[in-house]
PDB file of C-alpha atoms and ligand atoms in Angstrom:
ATOM      1  CA  UNK Q   1       8.380 -24.555  50.233  1.00  0.00           C
ATOM      2  CA  UNK Q   2      10.326 -23.829  53.429  1.00  0.00           C
ATOM      3  CA  UNK Q   3      14.076 -23.119  53.508  1.00  0.00           C
ATOM      4  CA  UNK Q   4      15.585 -22.168  56.861  1.00  0.00           C
ATOM      5  CA  UNK Q   5      19.285 -21.761  55.963  1.00  0.00           C
ATOM      6  CA  UNK Q   6      20.772 -19.476  53.302  1.00  0.00           C
ATOM      7  CA  UNK Q   7      23.549 -16.949  52.667  1.00  0.00           C
ATOM      8  CA  UNK Q   8      23.937 -13.589  50.942  1.00  0.00           C
ATOM      9  CA  UNK Q   9      26.808 -11.232  50.158  1.00  0.00           C
ATOM     10  CA  UNK Q  10      26.499 -10.048  53.774  1.00  0.00           C
ATOM     11  CA  UNK Q  11      28.676 -13.127  54.457  1.00  0.00           C
ATOM     12  CA  UNK Q  12      29.962 -15.679  51.929  1.00  0.00           C
ATOM     13  CA  UNK Q  13      26.983 -15.953  49.591  1.00  0.00           C
ATOM     14  CA  UNK Q  14      27.199 -14.583  46.070  1.00  0.00           C
ATOM     15  CA  UNK Q  15      23.769 -12.895  45.764  1.00  0.00           C
ATOM     16  CA  UNK Q  16      22.888  -9.595  47.455  1.00  0.00           C
ATOM     17  CA  UNK Q  17      20.144 -10.052  50.082  1.00  0.00           C
ATOM     18  CA  UNK Q  18      17.389  -8.625  47.814  1.00  0.00           C
ATOM     19  CA  UNK Q  19      18.522 -10.792  44.885  1.00  0.00           C
ATOM     20  CA  UNK Q  20      18.628 -13.888  47.081  1.00  0.00           C
ATOM     21  CA  UNK Q  21      15.049 -13.260  48.197  1.00  0.00           C
ATOM     22  CA  UNK Q  22      13.894 -12.741  44.599  1.00  0.00           C
ATOM     23  CA  UNK Q  23      15.675 -15.899  43.454  1.00  0.00           C
ATOM     24  CA  UNK Q  24      14.191 -17.918  46.327  1.00  0.00           C
ATOM     25  CA  UNK Q  25      10.701 -16.702  45.389  1.00  0.00           C
ATOM     26  CA  UNK Q  26      11.350 -17.743  41.805  1.00  0.00           C
ATOM     27  CA  UNK Q  27      12.316 -21.182  43.130  1.00  0.00           C
ATOM     28  CA  UNK Q  28       8.897 -21.394  44.872  1.00  0.00           C
ATOM     29  CA  UNK Q  29      10.189 -20.788  48.387  1.00  0.00           C
ATOM     30  CA  UNK Q  30       7.488 -19.245  50.596  1.00  0.00           C
ATOM     31  CA  UNK Q  31       9.390 -19.070  53.893  1.00  0.00           C
ATOM     32  CA  UNK Q  32      13.074 -18.268  53.775  1.00  0.00           C
ATOM     33  CA  UNK Q  33      15.567 -17.740  56.578  1.00  0.00           C
ATOM     34  CA  UNK Q  34      18.606 -15.612  55.823  1.00  0.00           C
ATOM     35  CA  UNK Q  35      21.346 -17.016  58.052  1.00  0.00           C
ATOM     36  CA  UNK Q  36      24.600 -15.263  57.242  1.00  0.00           C
ATOM     37  CA  UNK Q  37      27.759 -16.226  59.138  1.00  0.00           C
ATOM     38  CA  UNK Q  38      28.110 -14.182  62.351  1.00  0.00           C
ATOM     39  CA  UNK Q  39      26.356 -11.099  60.972  1.00  0.00           C
ATOM     40  CA  UNK Q  40      22.898  -9.534  60.832  1.00  0.00           C
ATOM     41  CA  UNK Q  41      23.816  -6.927  58.254  1.00  0.00           C
ATOM     42  CA  UNK Q  42      21.827  -8.442  55.368  1.00  0.00           C
ATOM     43  CA  UNK Q  43      18.528  -8.720  57.240  1.00  0.00           C
ATOM     44  CA  UNK Q  44      17.129  -5.214  56.626  1.00  0.00           C
ATOM     45  CA  UNK Q  45      17.563  -5.377  52.866  1.00  0.00           C
ATOM     46  CA  UNK Q  46      16.223  -8.935  52.764  1.00  0.00           C
ATOM     47  CA  UNK Q  47      13.123  -8.054  54.838  1.00  0.00           C
ATOM     48  CA  UNK Q  48      12.279  -5.101  52.628  1.00  0.00           C
ATOM     49  CA  UNK Q  49      12.618  -7.180  49.476  1.00  0.00           C
ATOM     50  CA  UNK Q  50      10.603 -10.017  50.999  1.00  0.00           C
ATOM     51  CA  UNK Q  51       7.752  -7.650  51.944  1.00  0.00           C
ATOM     52  CA  UNK Q  52       7.581  -6.348  48.416  1.00  0.00           C
ATOM     53  CA  UNK Q  53       7.212  -9.737  46.780  1.00  0.00           C
ATOM     54  CA  UNK Q  54       5.161 -11.536  49.414  1.00  0.00           C
ATOM     55  CA  UNK Q  55       7.763 -13.934  50.747  1.00  0.00           C
ATOM     56  CA  UNK Q  56       8.047 -14.565  54.485  1.00  0.00           C
ATOM     57  CA  UNK Q  57      11.549 -13.793  55.683  1.00  0.00           C
ATOM     58  CA  UNK Q  58      12.721 -15.426  58.905  1.00  0.00           C
ATOM     59  CA  UNK Q  59      15.428 -13.348  60.550  1.00  0.00           C
ATOM     60  CA  UNK Q  60      18.356 -15.618  61.166  1.00  0.00           C
ATOM     61  CA  UNK Q  61      22.069 -15.933  61.751  1.00  0.00           C
ATOM     62  CA  UNK Q  62      24.603 -18.792  61.612  1.00  0.00           C
ATOM     63  CA  UNK Q  63      26.937 -18.482  64.578  1.00  0.00           C
ATOM     64  CA  UNK Q  64      30.408 -20.024  64.535  1.00  0.00           C
ATOM     65  CA  UNK Q  65      30.967 -21.801  67.838  1.00  0.00           C
ATOM     66  CA  UNK Q  66      33.226 -24.296  69.574  1.00  0.00           C
ATOM     67  CA  UNK Q  67      32.240 -27.683  70.931  1.00  0.00           C
ATOM     68  CA  UNK Q  68      35.505 -28.519  72.625  1.00  0.00           C
ATOM     69  CA  UNK Q  69      38.051 -28.016  69.841  1.00  0.00           C
ATOM     70  CA  UNK Q  70      35.518 -28.746  67.135  1.00  0.00           C
ATOM     71  CA  UNK Q  71      34.042 -25.784  65.266  1.00  0.00           C
ATOM     72  CA  UNK Q  72      30.286 -26.154  64.860  1.00  0.00           C
ATOM     73  CA  UNK Q  73      27.630 -23.854  63.448  1.00  0.00           C
ATOM     74  CA  UNK Q  74      24.533 -22.873  65.407  1.00  0.00           C
ATOM     75  CA  UNK Q  75      21.699 -21.336  63.407  1.00  0.00           C
ATOM     76  CA  UNK Q  76      19.461 -18.872  65.232  1.00  0.00           C
ATOM     77  CA  UNK Q  77      15.972 -18.405  63.757  1.00  0.00           C
ATOM     78  CA  UNK Q  78      13.478 -15.685  64.649  1.00  0.00           C
ATOM     79  CA  UNK Q  79      16.086 -13.609  66.469  1.00  0.00           C
ATOM     80  CA  UNK Q  80      15.604  -9.928  67.240  1.00  0.00           C
ATOM     81  CA  UNK Q  81      18.255  -8.124  65.171  1.00  0.00           C
ATOM     82  CA  UNK Q  82      18.233  -5.199  67.612  1.00  0.00           C
ATOM     83  CA  UNK Q  83      18.942  -7.306  70.704  1.00  0.00           C
ATOM     84  CA  UNK Q  84      21.998  -5.684  72.378  1.00  0.00           C
ATOM     85  CA  UNK Q  85      23.712  -8.810  73.787  1.00  0.00           C
ATOM     86  CA  UNK Q  86      23.360 -10.558  70.418  1.00  0.00           C
ATOM     87  CA  UNK Q  87      24.745  -7.557  68.549  1.00  0.00           C
ATOM     88  CA  UNK Q  88      27.617  -7.242  70.959  1.00  0.00           C
ATOM     89  CA  UNK Q  89      28.568 -10.907  70.750  1.00  0.00           C
ATOM     90  CA  UNK Q  90      28.423 -10.837  66.961  1.00  0.00           C
ATOM     91  CA  UNK Q  91      30.647  -7.766  66.923  1.00  0.00           C
ATOM     92  CA  UNK Q  92      33.129  -9.910  68.866  1.00  0.00           C
ATOM     93  CA  UNK Q  93      32.825 -12.715  66.324  1.00  0.00           C
ATOM     94  CA  UNK Q  94      33.378 -10.250  63.481  1.00  0.00           C
ATOM     95  CA  UNK Q  95      36.582  -9.121  65.149  1.00  0.00           C
ATOM     96  CA  UNK Q  96      37.666 -12.751  65.500  1.00  0.00           C
ATOM     97  CA  UNK Q  97      36.953 -13.151  61.774  1.00  0.00           C
ATOM     98  CA  UNK Q  98      38.914 -10.009  60.849  1.00  0.00           C
ATOM     99  CA  UNK Q  99      41.936 -11.062  62.907  1.00  0.00           C
ATOM    100  CA  UNK Q 100      41.788 -14.574  61.479  1.00  0.00           C
ATOM    101  CA  UNK Q 101      41.505 -13.212  57.923  1.00  0.00           C
ATOM    102  CA  UNK Q 102      44.770 -11.279  58.330  1.00  0.00           C
ATOM    103  CA  UNK Q 103      46.480 -14.317  59.831  1.00  0.00           C
ATOM    104  CA  UNK Q 104      45.277 -16.489  56.934  1.00  0.00           C
ATOM    105  CA  UNK Q 105      46.682 -13.992  54.432  1.00  0.00           C
ATOM    106  CA  UNK Q 106      50.014 -13.925  56.187  1.00  0.00           C
ATOM    107  CA  UNK Q 107      50.247 -17.710  56.308  1.00  0.00           C
ATOM    108  CA  UNK Q 108      49.346 -18.036  52.637  1.00  0.00           C
ATOM    109  CA  UNK Q 109      52.133 -15.586  51.781  1.00  0.00           C
ATOM    110  CA  UNK Q 110      54.712 -17.228  54.037  1.00  0.00           C
ATOM    111  CA  UNK Q 111      53.904 -20.890  53.526  1.00  0.00           C
ATOM    112  CA  UNK Q 112      52.492 -21.018  50.026  1.00  0.00           C
ATOM    113  CA  UNK Q 113      54.160 -18.004  48.415  1.00  0.00           C
ATOM    114  CA  UNK Q 114      50.841 -16.407  47.520  1.00  0.00           C
ATOM    115  CA  UNK Q 115      51.340 -12.673  47.249  1.00  0.00           C
ATOM    116  CA  UNK Q 116      48.846 -10.058  48.403  1.00  0.00           C
ATOM    117  CA  UNK Q 117      46.491 -12.799  49.536  1.00  0.00           C
ATOM    118  CA  UNK Q 118      44.780 -10.619  52.136  1.00  0.00           C
ATOM    119  CA  UNK Q 119      44.279  -7.503  50.018  1.00  0.00           C
ATOM    120  CA  UNK Q 120      43.059  -9.502  47.016  1.00  0.00           C
ATOM    121  CA  UNK Q 121      40.528 -11.265  49.205  1.00  0.00           C
ATOM    122  CA  UNK Q 122      39.377  -7.986  50.787  1.00  0.00           C
ATOM    123  CA  UNK Q 123      38.637  -6.658  47.332  1.00  0.00           C
ATOM    124  CA  UNK Q 124      36.452  -9.605  46.506  1.00  0.00           C
ATOM    125  CA  UNK Q 125      34.649  -9.798  49.866  1.00  0.00           C
ATOM    126  CA  UNK Q 126      33.354  -6.220  49.792  1.00  0.00           C
ATOM    127  CA  UNK Q 127      31.909  -5.268  53.189  1.00  0.00           C
ATOM    128  CA  UNK Q 128      31.394  -8.850  54.337  1.00  0.00           C
ATOM    129  CA  UNK Q 129      33.425 -10.242  57.242  1.00  0.00           C
ATOM    130  CA  UNK Q 130      35.993 -12.386  55.448  1.00  0.00           C
ATOM    131  CA  UNK Q 131      35.701 -16.143  55.684  1.00  0.00           C
ATOM    132  CA  UNK Q 132      37.477 -19.130  54.212  1.00  0.00           C
ATOM    133  CA  UNK Q 133      35.027 -19.177  51.316  1.00  0.00           C
ATOM    134  CA  UNK Q 134      36.246 -15.711  50.235  1.00  0.00           C
ATOM    135  CA  UNK Q 135      39.856 -16.895  50.306  1.00  0.00           C
ATOM    136  CA  UNK Q 136      38.810 -19.962  48.346  1.00  0.00           C
ATOM    137  CA  UNK Q 137      37.183 -17.796  45.704  1.00  0.00           C
ATOM    138  CA  UNK Q 138      40.294 -15.629  45.432  1.00  0.00           C
ATOM    139  CA  UNK Q 139      42.590 -18.654  45.099  1.00  0.00           C
ATOM    140  CA  UNK Q 140      40.463 -20.131  42.319  1.00  0.00           C
ATOM    141  CA  UNK Q 141      40.238 -16.774  40.556  1.00  0.00           C
ATOM    142  CA  UNK Q 142      44.033 -16.407  40.572  1.00  0.00           C
ATOM    143  CA  UNK Q 143      44.536 -19.959  39.355  1.00  0.00           C
ATOM    144  CA  UNK Q 144      45.931 -21.577  42.512  1.00  0.00           C
ATOM    145  CA  UNK Q 145      43.331 -24.324  42.309  1.00  0.00           C
ATOM    146  CA  UNK Q 146      40.772 -25.662  39.882  1.00  0.00           C
ATOM    147  CA  UNK Q 147      37.651 -25.330  41.981  1.00  0.00           C
ATOM    148  CA  UNK Q 148      36.248 -24.820  45.437  1.00  0.00           C
ATOM    149  CA  UNK Q 149      36.597 -28.439  46.453  1.00  0.00           C
ATOM    150  CA  UNK Q 150      40.269 -28.601  45.481  1.00  0.00           C
ATOM    151  CA  UNK Q 151      41.091 -25.255  47.053  1.00  0.00           C
ATOM    152  CA  UNK Q 152      39.670 -26.256  50.439  1.00  0.00           C
ATOM    153  CA  UNK Q 153      41.535 -29.555  50.388  1.00  0.00           C
ATOM    154  CA  UNK Q 154      44.861 -27.945  49.443  1.00  0.00           C
ATOM    155  CA  UNK Q 155      44.751 -24.717  51.408  1.00  0.00           C
ATOM    156  CA  UNK Q 156      41.856 -24.101  53.757  1.00  0.00           C
ATOM    157  CA  UNK Q 157      41.482 -27.123  56.072  1.00  0.00           C
ATOM    158  CA  UNK Q 158      43.352 -28.009  59.266  1.00  0.00           C
ATOM    159  CA  UNK Q 159      47.041 -28.659  58.605  1.00  0.00           C
ATOM    160  CA  UNK Q 160      47.100 -26.703  55.315  1.00  0.00           C
ATOM    161  CA  UNK Q 161      48.777 -23.306  54.740  1.00  0.00           C
ATOM    162  CA  UNK Q 162      45.578 -21.241  54.807  1.00  0.00           C
ATOM    163  CA  UNK Q 163      44.073 -22.763  57.937  1.00  0.00           C
ATOM    164  CA  UNK Q 164      43.998 -20.734  61.130  1.00  0.00           C
ATOM    165  CA  UNK Q 165      42.001 -21.911  64.147  1.00  0.00           C
ATOM    166  CA  UNK Q 166      39.677 -19.287  65.579  1.00  0.00           C
ATOM    167  CA  UNK Q 167      38.565 -18.763  69.134  1.00  0.00           C
ATOM    168  CA  UNK Q 168      34.789 -18.727  68.548  1.00  0.00           C
ATOM    169  CA  UNK Q 169      32.300 -18.549  71.409  1.00  0.00           C
ATOM    170  CA  UNK Q 170      31.314 -21.797  73.114  1.00  0.00           C
ATOM    171  CA  UNK Q 171      28.361 -23.752  71.694  1.00  0.00           C
ATOM    172  CA  UNK Q 172      26.251 -23.453  74.857  1.00  0.00           C
ATOM    173  CA  UNK Q 173      26.889 -19.699  74.885  1.00  0.00           C
ATOM    174  CA  UNK Q 174      25.654 -19.429  71.293  1.00  0.00           C
ATOM    175  CA  UNK Q 175      22.462 -21.307  72.203  1.00  0.00           C
ATOM    176  CA  UNK Q 176      21.763 -18.994  75.160  1.00  0.00           C
ATOM    177  CA  UNK Q 177      22.538 -15.903  73.133  1.00  0.00           C
ATOM    178  CA  UNK Q 178      20.075 -16.900  70.404  1.00  0.00           C
ATOM    179  CA  UNK Q 179      17.318 -17.781  72.846  1.00  0.00           C
ATOM    180  CA  UNK Q 180      17.625 -14.637  74.970  1.00  0.00           C
ATOM    181  CA  UNK Q 181      17.125 -12.636  71.763  1.00  0.00           C
ATOM    182  CA  UNK Q 182      13.822 -14.410  71.102  1.00  0.00           C
ATOM    183  CA  UNK Q 183      15.131 -17.015  68.673  1.00  0.00           C
ATOM    184  CA  UNK Q 184      15.343 -20.775  68.499  1.00  0.00           C
ATOM    185  CA  UNK Q 185      18.726 -22.537  68.318  1.00  0.00           C
ATOM    186  CA  UNK Q 186      19.373 -25.120  65.616  1.00  0.00           C
ATOM    187  CA  UNK Q 187      22.492 -27.258  65.199  1.00  0.00           C
ATOM    188  CA  UNK Q 188      23.490 -26.721  61.560  1.00  0.00           C
ATOM    189  CA  UNK Q 189      24.348 -29.590  59.177  1.00  0.00           C
ATOM    190  CA  UNK Q 190      25.316 -32.193  61.838  1.00  0.00           C
ATOM    191  CA  UNK Q 191      26.616 -34.628  59.221  1.00  0.00           C
ATOM    192  CA  UNK Q 192      29.132 -32.162  57.809  1.00  0.00           C
ATOM    193  CA  UNK Q 193      31.549 -32.137  60.746  1.00  0.00           C
ATOM    194  CA  UNK Q 194      33.023 -35.500  59.716  1.00  0.00           C
ATOM    195  CA  UNK Q 195      32.610 -36.902  63.232  1.00  0.00           C
ATOM    196  CA  UNK Q 196      32.469 -40.591  64.128  1.00  0.00           C
ATOM    197  CA  UNK Q 197      28.990 -41.904  64.965  1.00  0.00           C
ATOM    198  CA  UNK Q 198      29.874 -41.839  68.656  1.00  0.00           C
ATOM    199  CA  UNK Q 199      31.137 -38.270  68.571  1.00  0.00           C
ATOM    200  CA  UNK Q 200      28.134 -37.116  66.582  1.00  0.00           C
ATOM    201  CA  UNK Q 201      25.840 -38.645  69.169  1.00  0.00           C
ATOM    202  CA  UNK Q 202      27.875 -36.849  71.848  1.00  0.00           C
ATOM    203  CA  UNK Q 203      27.558 -33.531  70.038  1.00  0.00           C
ATOM    204  CA  UNK Q 204      23.798 -33.844  69.568  1.00  0.00           C
ATOM    205  CA  UNK Q 205      23.429 -34.969  73.196  1.00  0.00           C
ATOM    206  CA  UNK Q 206      25.394 -31.960  74.466  1.00  0.00           C
ATOM    207  CA  UNK Q 207      23.421 -29.647  72.168  1.00  0.00           C
ATOM    208  CA  UNK Q 208      20.162 -30.954  73.674  1.00  0.00           C
ATOM    209  CA  UNK Q 209      21.515 -30.751  77.214  1.00  0.00           C
ATOM    210  CA  UNK Q 210      22.546 -27.128  76.643  1.00  0.00           C
ATOM    211  CA  UNK Q 211      18.927 -26.323  75.773  1.00  0.00           C
ATOM    212  CA  UNK Q 212      19.181 -26.358  71.964  1.00  0.00           C
ATOM    213  CA  UNK Q 213      15.844 -26.623  70.156  1.00  0.00           C
ATOM    214  CA  UNK Q 214      16.428 -28.481  66.905  1.00  0.00           C
ATOM    215  CA  UNK Q 215      18.931 -29.991  64.501  1.00  0.00           C
ATOM    216  CA  UNK Q 216      18.990 -29.746  60.723  1.00  0.00           C
ATOM    217  CA  UNK Q 217      17.698 -33.187  59.840  1.00  0.00           C
ATOM    218  CA  UNK Q 218      17.857 -32.162  56.184  1.00  0.00           C
ATOM    219  CA  UNK Q 219      20.669 -29.931  54.917  1.00  0.00           C
ATOM    220  CA  UNK Q 220      21.659 -29.144  51.349  1.00  0.00           C
ATOM    221  CA  UNK Q 221      21.802 -32.306  49.256  1.00  0.00           C
ATOM    222  CA  UNK Q 222      22.033 -35.057  51.857  1.00  0.00           C
ATOM    223  CA  UNK Q 223      23.566 -38.465  51.231  1.00  0.00           C
ATOM    224  CA  UNK Q 224      21.200 -41.437  50.990  1.00  0.00           C
ATOM    225  CA  UNK Q 225      20.025 -42.430  54.480  1.00  0.00           C
ATOM    226  CA  UNK Q 226      21.397 -39.307  56.159  1.00  0.00           C
ATOM    227  CA  UNK Q 227      18.064 -37.594  56.982  1.00  0.00           C
ATOM    228  CA  UNK Q 228      16.664 -40.835  58.427  1.00  0.00           C
ATOM    229  CA  UNK Q 229      19.745 -41.238  60.615  1.00  0.00           C
ATOM    230  CA  UNK Q 230      19.549 -37.626  61.806  1.00  0.00           C
ATOM    231  CA  UNK Q 231      15.798 -37.922  62.416  1.00  0.00           C
ATOM    232  CA  UNK Q 232      16.475 -40.839  64.766  1.00  0.00           C
ATOM    233  CA  UNK Q 233      19.182 -38.846  66.545  1.00  0.00           C
ATOM    234  CA  UNK Q 234      16.822 -35.876  66.930  1.00  0.00           C
ATOM    235  CA  UNK Q 235      14.007 -38.025  68.265  1.00  0.00           C
ATOM    236  CA  UNK Q 236      16.324 -39.837  70.696  1.00  0.00           C
ATOM    237  CA  UNK Q 237      17.263 -36.471  72.218  1.00  0.00           C
ATOM    238  CA  UNK Q 238      13.798 -34.921  71.971  1.00  0.00           C
ATOM    239  CA  UNK Q 239      14.998 -32.318  69.531  1.00  0.00           C
ATOM    240  CA  UNK Q 240      12.882 -30.786  66.778  1.00  0.00           C
ATOM    241  CA  UNK Q 241      13.772 -30.960  63.087  1.00  0.00           C
ATOM    242  CA  UNK Q 242      14.782 -28.125  60.791  1.00  0.00           C
ATOM    243  CA  UNK Q 243      15.590 -28.029  57.090  1.00  0.00           C
ATOM    244  CA  UNK Q 244      17.614 -25.749  54.854  1.00  0.00           C
ATOM    245  CA  UNK Q 245      19.478 -25.692  51.564  1.00  0.00           C
ATOM    246  CA  UNK Q 246      22.494 -23.772  52.937  1.00  0.00           C
ATOM    247  CA  UNK Q 247      22.335 -21.990  49.576  1.00  0.00           C
ATOM    248  CA  UNK Q 248      25.409 -19.840  48.851  1.00  0.00           C
ATOM    249  CA  UNK Q 249      24.808 -18.879  45.219  1.00  0.00           C
ATOM    250  CA  UNK Q 250      23.643 -19.994  41.776  1.00  0.00           C
ATOM    251  CA  UNK Q 251      27.111 -21.237  40.753  1.00  0.00           C
ATOM    252  CA  UNK Q 252      26.049 -24.701  41.977  1.00  0.00           C
ATOM    253  CA  UNK Q 253      23.029 -25.268  39.750  1.00  0.00           C
ATOM    254  CA  UNK Q 254      22.208 -28.564  41.467  1.00  0.00           C
ATOM    255  CA  UNK Q 255      21.370 -26.832  44.753  1.00  0.00           C
ATOM    256  CA  UNK Q 256      18.693 -24.149  44.691  1.00  0.00           C
ATOM    257  CA  UNK Q 257      16.824 -22.438  47.535  1.00  0.00           C
ATOM    258  CA  UNK Q 258      14.097 -24.808  48.677  1.00  0.00           C
ATOM    259  CA  UNK Q 259      15.810 -27.581  46.721  1.00  0.00           C
ATOM    260  CA  UNK Q 260      16.477 -29.956  49.614  1.00  0.00           C
ATOM    261  CA  UNK Q 261      14.380 -33.119  50.027  1.00  0.00           C
ATOM    262  CA  UNK Q 262      11.381 -33.192  52.395  1.00  0.00           C
ATOM    263  CA  UNK Q 263      11.871 -33.963  56.097  1.00  0.00           C
ATOM    264  CA  UNK Q 264      11.336 -37.628  56.988  1.00  0.00           C
ATOM    265  CA  UNK Q 265       7.767 -38.260  58.171  1.00  0.00           C
ATOM    266  CA  UNK Q 266       8.742 -39.356  61.682  1.00  0.00           C
ATOM    267  CA  UNK Q 267      10.314 -36.100  62.878  1.00  0.00           C
ATOM    268  CA  UNK Q 268       8.688 -33.017  64.396  1.00  0.00           C
ATOM    269  CA  UNK Q 269       9.212 -29.865  62.328  1.00  0.00           C
ATOM    270  CA  UNK Q 270      10.505 -26.938  64.359  1.00  0.00           C
ATOM    271  CA  UNK Q 271       7.905 -24.511  63.000  1.00  0.00           C
ATOM    272  CA  UNK Q 272       4.998 -26.638  64.229  1.00  0.00           C
ATOM    273  CA  UNK Q 273       6.136 -26.030  67.796  1.00  0.00           C
ATOM    274  CA  UNK Q 274       7.772 -22.587  67.631  1.00  0.00           C
ATOM    275  CA  UNK Q 275       5.972 -19.941  65.611  1.00  0.00           C
ATOM    276  CA  UNK Q 276       8.473 -18.535  63.119  1.00  0.00           C
ATOM    277  CA  UNK Q 277       5.878 -16.766  60.949  1.00  0.00           C
TER     278      UNK Q 277
HETATM  279  P1  AMP T   1      34.529 -20.035  57.832  1.00  0.00           P
HETATM  280  O1  AMP T   1      33.262 -19.809  58.627  1.00  0.00           O
HETATM  281  O2  AMP T   1      35.157 -18.764  57.401  1.00  0.00           O
HETATM  282  O3  AMP T   1      35.476 -20.964  58.511  1.00  0.00           O
HETATM  283  O4  AMP T   1      34.101 -20.726  56.481  1.00  0.00           O
HETATM  284  C1  AMP T   1      33.160 -21.750  56.444  1.00  0.00           C
HETATM  285  C2  AMP T   1      32.483 -21.735  55.089  1.00  0.00           C
HETATM  286  O5  AMP T   1      33.389 -22.200  54.099  1.00  0.00           O
HETATM  287  C3  AMP T   1      31.289 -22.642  54.991  1.00  0.00           C
HETATM  288  O6  AMP T   1      30.123 -21.985  55.392  1.00  0.00           O
HETATM  289  C4  AMP T   1      31.246 -22.952  53.520  1.00  0.00           C
HETATM  290  O7  AMP T   1      30.653 -21.874  52.838  1.00  0.00           O
HETATM  291  C5  AMP T   1      32.692 -23.001  53.149  1.00  0.00           C
HETATM  292  N1  AMP T   1      33.305 -24.350  53.227  1.00  0.00           N
HETATM  293  C6  AMP T   1      33.780 -24.977  54.310  1.00  0.00           C
HETATM  294  N2  AMP T   1      34.332 -26.167  54.001  1.00  0.00           N
HETATM  295  C7  AMP T   1      34.203 -26.295  52.686  1.00  0.00           C
HETATM  296  C8  AMP T   1      34.573 -27.319  51.752  1.00  0.00           C
HETATM  297  N3  AMP T   1      35.218 -28.421  52.118  1.00  0.00           N
HETATM  298  N4  AMP T   1      34.294 -27.090  50.446  1.00  0.00           N
HETATM  299  C9  AMP T   1      33.657 -25.976  50.061  1.00  0.00           C
HETATM  300  N5  AMP T   1      33.283 -24.993  50.882  1.00  0.00           N
HETATM  301  C10 AMP T   1      33.537 -25.144  52.175  1.00  0.00           C
HETATM  302 MN1   MN T   2      29.423 -20.371  54.133  1.00  0.00          MN
HETATM  303 MN1   MN T   3      27.679 -23.841  58.194  1.00  0.00          MN
HETATM  304 MN1   MN T   4      25.546 -21.982  56.152  1.00  0.00          MN
END
């Protein structure tokens, strides 16, 4: 099985890189990409663990980027983790994340009366650059919401007390950055941005025009018809197809590494054109 999108404790996943790799192997994944948000810090541990158990690890990253005012995620696969421009740009993104994390904490205190929001979240995030998912976990843990879904709706999306816009790099810049480090650029989970059909077509068109290689035709647990729709979009723009569970941890037992459905038959898998292993 092939899974080209997953997270560890290096960002907002709940398994350490070595544990993620072991769990993926157990779930019959043979090729796994670790794609933590804006950081490469889990890749060494994951590669070592993968070597030991005979799993192929694809070195990846999921870069937060802006398409106009819309935040999108660009997955880089097969990147060189020592590439200086990539490392430098990701250091910038980590700073953006740190600054945003403080601002989120402050807003939660001021607008929702949640005390010590920042320090509590730091404790739970460990060394990872803090994201909204860490805040969500903290808010659930301290009883401010029932579950992840509710906490995002109440606190962490645009217009709510814990939402702070971030000045990520531009989408075309993320594509170039990934490619100059030897990787291929994949538009992550196109259906999850809640765009109208027209806007989604515009996004995929711009992604192709900026030199992007592929889109995730299958991501996580897609809705009925979604992969077929995305396969058509990919083919219309001569983009390749990628697939990934976007696994964040075993707390959602219905979504395991390698657990996404197969790619539709009419699309061209990324790895048949670009050698990733
Ligand atoms: P960030 O990059 O810090 O803005 O956080 C984005 C991450 O938050 C995603 O990768 C998911 O892990 C999580 N996330 C975003 N939206 C939701 C949602 N509506 N429900 C649950 N988790 C979400
Ligand atoms: Mn995440
Ligand atoms: Mn994402
Ligand atoms: Mn992801």
